[in-house]
PDB file of C-alpha atoms in Angstrom:
ATOM      1  CA  UNK A 427     246.511 129.144 114.363  1.00  0.00           C
ATOM      2  CA  UNK A 428     247.495 125.512 114.920  1.00  0.00           C
ATOM      3  CA  UNK A 429     244.570 123.072 114.948  1.00  0.00           C
ATOM      4  CA  UNK A 430     243.958 120.590 117.743  1.00  0.00           C
ATOM      5  CA  UNK A 431     244.779 117.906 115.153  1.00  0.00           C
ATOM      6  CA  UNK A 432     248.217 119.390 114.506  1.00  0.00           C
ATOM      7  CA  UNK A 433     248.830 119.987 118.217  1.00  0.00           C
ATOM      8  CA  UNK A 434     248.027 116.325 118.965  1.00  0.00           C
ATOM      9  CA  UNK A 435     250.675 115.168 116.482  1.00  0.00           C
ATOM     10  CA  UNK A 436     248.422 114.673 113.476  1.00  0.00           C
ATOM     11  CA  UNK A 437     247.336 111.253 112.296  1.00  0.00           C
ATOM     12  CA  UNK A 438     250.266 109.467 113.941  1.00  0.00           C
ATOM     13  CA  UNK A 439     249.722 111.069 117.358  1.00  0.00           C
ATOM     14  CA  UNK A 440     245.989 110.445 117.324  1.00  0.00           C
ATOM     15  CA  UNK A 441     246.371 106.864 116.105  1.00  0.00           C
ATOM     16  CA  UNK A 442     248.816 106.085 118.934  1.00  0.00           C
ATOM     17  CA  UNK A 443     246.392 107.662 121.431  1.00  0.00           C
ATOM     18  CA  UNK A 444     243.315 105.828 120.121  1.00  0.00           C
ATOM     19  CA  UNK A 445     245.165 102.511 119.979  1.00  0.00           C
ATOM     20  CA  UNK A 446     246.070 102.823 123.676  1.00  0.00           C
ATOM     21  CA  UNK A 447     242.554 103.975 124.538  1.00  0.00           C
ATOM     22  CA  UNK A 448     240.841 101.159 122.660  1.00  0.00           C
ATOM     23  CA  UNK A 449     243.022  98.517 124.316  1.00  0.00           C
ATOM     24  CA  UNK A 450     242.092  99.945 127.731  1.00  0.00           C
ATOM     25  CA  UNK A 451     238.377  99.877 126.868  1.00  0.00           C
ATOM     26  CA  UNK A 452     238.532  96.237 125.776  1.00  0.00           C
ATOM     27  CA  UNK A 453     240.308  95.324 129.031  1.00  0.00           C
ATOM     28  CA  UNK A 454     237.892  97.239 131.272  1.00  0.00           C
ATOM     29  CA  UNK A 455     235.195  95.075 132.916  1.00  0.00           C
ATOM     30  CA  UNK A 456     232.645  97.914 132.916  1.00  0.00           C
ATOM     31  CA  UNK A 457     233.108  98.852 129.240  1.00  0.00           C
ATOM     32  CA  UNK A 458     234.058  95.562 127.614  1.00  0.00           C
ATOM     33  CA  UNK A 459     230.410  94.391 127.422  1.00  0.00           C
ATOM     34  CA  UNK A 460     229.665  97.371 125.155  1.00  0.00           C
ATOM     35  CA  UNK A 461     232.533  96.508 122.800  1.00  0.00           C
ATOM     36  CA  UNK A 462     232.585  92.709 122.950  1.00  0.00           C
ATOM     37  CA  UNK A 463     235.767  91.267 121.494  1.00  0.00           C
ATOM     38  CA  UNK A 464     236.345  94.496 119.610  1.00  0.00           C
ATOM     39  CA  UNK A 465     236.514  95.175 115.896  1.00  0.00           C
ATOM     40  CA  UNK A 466     239.785  95.535 113.990  1.00  0.00           C
ATOM     41  CA  UNK A 467     238.536  98.659 112.193  1.00  0.00           C
ATOM     42  CA  UNK A 468     237.480 100.494 115.360  1.00  0.00           C
ATOM     43  CA  UNK A 469     240.885 102.131 115.993  1.00  0.00           C
ATOM     44  CA  UNK A 470     241.016 103.458 112.425  1.00  0.00           C
ATOM     45  CA  UNK A 471     237.421 104.713 112.616  1.00  0.00           C
ATOM     46  CA  UNK A 472     237.857 106.497 115.949  1.00  0.00           C
ATOM     47  CA  UNK A 473     241.191 107.950 114.796  1.00  0.00           C
ATOM     48  CA  UNK A 474     239.507 109.308 111.662  1.00  0.00           C
ATOM     49  CA  UNK A 475     236.609 110.695 113.709  1.00  0.00           C
ATOM     50  CA  UNK A 476     238.891 112.464 116.189  1.00  0.00           C
ATOM     51  CA  UNK A 477     241.155 113.721 113.405  1.00  0.00           C
ATOM     52  CA  UNK A 478     238.248 115.274 111.515  1.00  0.00           C
ATOM     53  CA  UNK A 479     236.711 116.696 114.663  1.00  0.00           C
ATOM     54  CA  UNK A 480     240.022 118.327 115.613  1.00  0.00           C
ATOM     55  CA  UNK A 481     240.568 120.020 112.245  1.00  0.00           C
ATOM     56  CA  UNK A 482     242.255 117.263 110.267  1.00  0.00           C
ATOM     57  CA  UNK A 483     241.167 115.487 107.082  1.00  0.00           C
ATOM     58  CA  UNK A 484     237.482 114.645 106.548  1.00  0.00           C
ATOM     59  CA  UNK A 485     238.178 110.931 106.055  1.00  0.00           C
ATOM     60  CA  UNK A 486     235.497 109.838 108.525  1.00  0.00           C
ATOM     61  CA  UNK A 487     232.699 111.742 106.776  1.00  0.00           C
ATOM     62  CA  UNK A 488     233.850 110.756 103.291  1.00  0.00           C
ATOM     63  CA  UNK A 489     234.424 107.057 103.890  1.00  0.00           C
ATOM     64  CA  UNK A 490     232.422 105.977 106.934  1.00  0.00           C
ATOM     65  CA  UNK A 491     229.573 108.409 107.386  1.00  0.00           C
ATOM     66  CA  UNK A 492     227.926 109.663 110.533  1.00  0.00           C
ATOM     67  CA  UNK A 493     224.829 107.478 110.188  1.00  0.00           C
ATOM     68  CA  UNK A 494     227.010 104.392 110.737  1.00  0.00           C
ATOM     69  CA  UNK A 495     228.155 105.902 114.026  1.00  0.00           C
ATOM     70  CA  UNK A 496     224.563 106.460 115.127  1.00  0.00           C
ATOM     71  CA  UNK A 497     223.674 102.886 114.186  1.00  0.00           C
ATOM     72  CA  UNK A 498     226.685 101.501 116.090  1.00  0.00           C
ATOM     73  CA  UNK A 499     225.374 102.980 119.361  1.00  0.00           C
ATOM     74  CA  UNK A 500     221.695 102.080 118.981  1.00  0.00           C
ATOM     75  CA  UNK A 501     220.466  99.615 121.554  1.00  0.00           C
ATOM     76  CA  UNK A 502     223.630  99.614 123.674  1.00  0.00           C
ATOM     77  CA  UNK A 503     221.836 101.300 126.606  1.00  0.00           C
ATOM     78  CA  UNK A 504     225.023 102.961 127.867  1.00  0.00           C
ATOM     79  CA  UNK A 505     224.808 103.756 131.578  1.00  0.00           C
ATOM     80  CA  UNK A 506     226.133 106.902 133.238  1.00  0.00           C
ATOM     81  CA  UNK A 507     228.876 104.915 135.053  1.00  0.00           C
ATOM     82  CA  UNK A 508     229.960 103.451 131.695  1.00  0.00           C
ATOM     83  CA  UNK A 509     229.983 106.908 130.106  1.00  0.00           C
ATOM     84  CA  UNK A 510     232.082 108.303 132.949  1.00  0.00           C
ATOM     85  CA  UNK A 511     234.524 105.390 132.756  1.00  0.00           C
ATOM     86  CA  UNK A 512     234.850 105.932 128.995  1.00  0.00           C
ATOM     87  CA  UNK A 513     235.815 109.574 129.624  1.00  0.00           C
ATOM     88  CA  UNK A 514     238.248 108.558 132.364  1.00  0.00           C
ATOM     89  CA  UNK A 515     240.027 106.013 130.152  1.00  0.00           C
ATOM     90  CA  UNK A 516     240.115 108.481 127.246  1.00  0.00           C
ATOM     91  CA  UNK A 517     241.914 111.050 129.357  1.00  0.00           C
ATOM     92  CA  UNK A 518     244.268 108.421 130.825  1.00  0.00           C
ATOM     93  CA  UNK A 519     245.134 107.288 127.297  1.00  0.00           C
ATOM     94  CA  UNK A 520     246.074 110.872 126.430  1.00  0.00           C
ATOM     95  CA  UNK A 521     248.698 110.711 129.189  1.00  0.00           C
ATOM     96  CA  UNK A 522     249.893 107.242 128.201  1.00  0.00           C
ATOM     97  CA  UNK A 523     250.199 108.264 124.539  1.00  0.00           C
ATOM     98  CA  UNK A 524     252.157 111.391 125.396  1.00  0.00           C
ATOM     99  CA  UNK A 525     249.611 113.812 123.945  1.00  0.00           C
ATOM    100  CA  UNK A 526     250.316 117.440 124.860  1.00  0.00           C
ATOM    101  CA  UNK A 527     249.482 118.143 128.495  1.00  0.00           C
ATOM    102  CA  UNK A 528     248.901 121.901 128.232  1.00  0.00           C
ATOM    103  CA  UNK A 529     245.671 123.026 129.880  1.00  0.00           C
ATOM    104  CA  UNK A 530     243.925 124.412 126.766  1.00  0.00           C
ATOM    105  CA  UNK A 531     244.480 121.211 124.794  1.00  0.00           C
ATOM    106  CA  UNK A 532     243.395 118.965 127.653  1.00  0.00           C
ATOM    107  CA  UNK A 533     240.302 121.113 128.210  1.00  0.00           C
ATOM    108  CA  UNK A 534     239.353 120.774 124.539  1.00  0.00           C
ATOM    109  CA  UNK A 535     240.025 117.017 124.654  1.00  0.00           C
ATOM    110  CA  UNK A 536     237.857 116.572 127.755  1.00  0.00           C
ATOM    111  CA  UNK A 537     235.026 118.718 126.386  1.00  0.00           C
ATOM    112  CA  UNK A 538     235.134 116.714 123.150  1.00  0.00           C
ATOM    113  CA  UNK A 539     234.874 113.321 124.857  1.00  0.00           C
ATOM    114  CA  UNK A 540     232.293 114.531 127.385  1.00  0.00           C
ATOM    115  CA  UNK A 541     230.075 115.818 124.572  1.00  0.00           C
ATOM    116  CA  UNK A 542     230.580 112.792 122.351  1.00  0.00           C
ATOM    117  CA  UNK A 543     229.936 110.322 125.144  1.00  0.00           C
ATOM    118  CA  UNK A 544     226.689 112.103 126.044  1.00  0.00           C
ATOM    119  CA  UNK A 545     225.553 111.967 122.408  1.00  0.00           C
ATOM    120  CA  UNK A 546     226.435 108.251 122.250  1.00  0.00           C
ATOM    121  CA  UNK A 547     224.602 107.566 125.509  1.00  0.00           C
ATOM    122  CA  UNK A 548     221.454 109.349 124.303  1.00  0.00           C
ATOM    123  CA  UNK A 549     221.546 107.502 120.980  1.00  0.00           C
ATOM    124  CA  UNK A 550     222.081 104.196 122.757  1.00  0.00           C
ATOM    125  CA  UNK A 551     218.729 104.576 124.523  1.00  0.00           C
ATOM    126  CA  UNK A 552     216.737 105.916 121.560  1.00  0.00           C
ATOM    127  CA  UNK A 553     213.855 103.678 120.571  1.00  0.00           C
ATOM    128  CA  UNK A 554     213.058 105.757 117.473  1.00  0.00           C
ATOM    129  CA  UNK A 555     214.676 108.458 115.347  1.00  0.00           C
ATOM    130  CA  UNK A 556     212.913 111.271 117.218  1.00  0.00           C
ATOM    131  CA  UNK A 557     214.760 110.283 120.419  1.00  0.00           C
ATOM    132  CA  UNK A 558     218.193 110.464 118.776  1.00  0.00           C
ATOM    133  CA  UNK A 559     220.495 113.384 119.473  1.00  0.00           C
ATOM    134  CA  UNK A 560     220.089 115.902 116.614  1.00  0.00           C
ATOM    135  CA  UNK A 561     223.801 115.806 115.711  1.00  0.00           C
ATOM    136  CA  UNK A 562     224.206 114.320 112.213  1.00  0.00           C
ATOM    137  CA  UNK A 563     227.783 115.248 111.308  1.00  0.00           C
ATOM    138  CA  UNK A 564     231.231 115.162 112.854  1.00  0.00           C
ATOM    139  CA  UNK A 565     231.406 118.070 115.312  1.00  0.00           C
ATOM    140  CA  UNK A 566     234.208 120.550 114.695  1.00  0.00           C
ATOM    141  CA  UNK A 567     236.232 121.099 117.847  1.00  0.00           C
ATOM    142  CA  UNK A 568     238.494 124.093 118.421  1.00  0.00           C
ATOM    143  CA  UNK A 569     240.552 125.560 121.190  1.00  0.00           C
ATOM    144  CA  UNK A 570     238.605 126.611 124.303  1.00  0.00           C
ATOM    145  CA  UNK A 571     236.872 129.989 124.068  1.00  0.00           C
ATOM    146  CA  UNK A 572     236.939 130.030 120.251  1.00  0.00           C
ATOM    147  CA  UNK A 573     233.833 130.272 118.133  1.00  0.00           C
TER     148      UNK A 573
END
């Protein structure tokens, strides 16, 4: 069965999507304070994360590591409105990038970003390791209703 990674257009499709998404985040007054001026490597990192999560190459785990992702969110104190706006812009970027619009893919995409944004929000408020979300590796996402 085709992976979400393949369905999204592989590395090229996901990179186009993340590039559009990241630009929208940096331009958004609610989210920009979390990202500052941005980092040139952020698009590549998020592309690698999404690619691995959706069944593509494990570049993120091999070269960046999940602990760096946890550290990047520590202390940000992400609010629920910021988390919701992040999800909204992520889904809008999927449209703008021309990612497949079929319901199963969009459901998987939304579930992925909802879950990830909740993990990031929890980690952003953690004052010690015990308060961090227990996730310590890139989650593997599949089509809805698959185990």
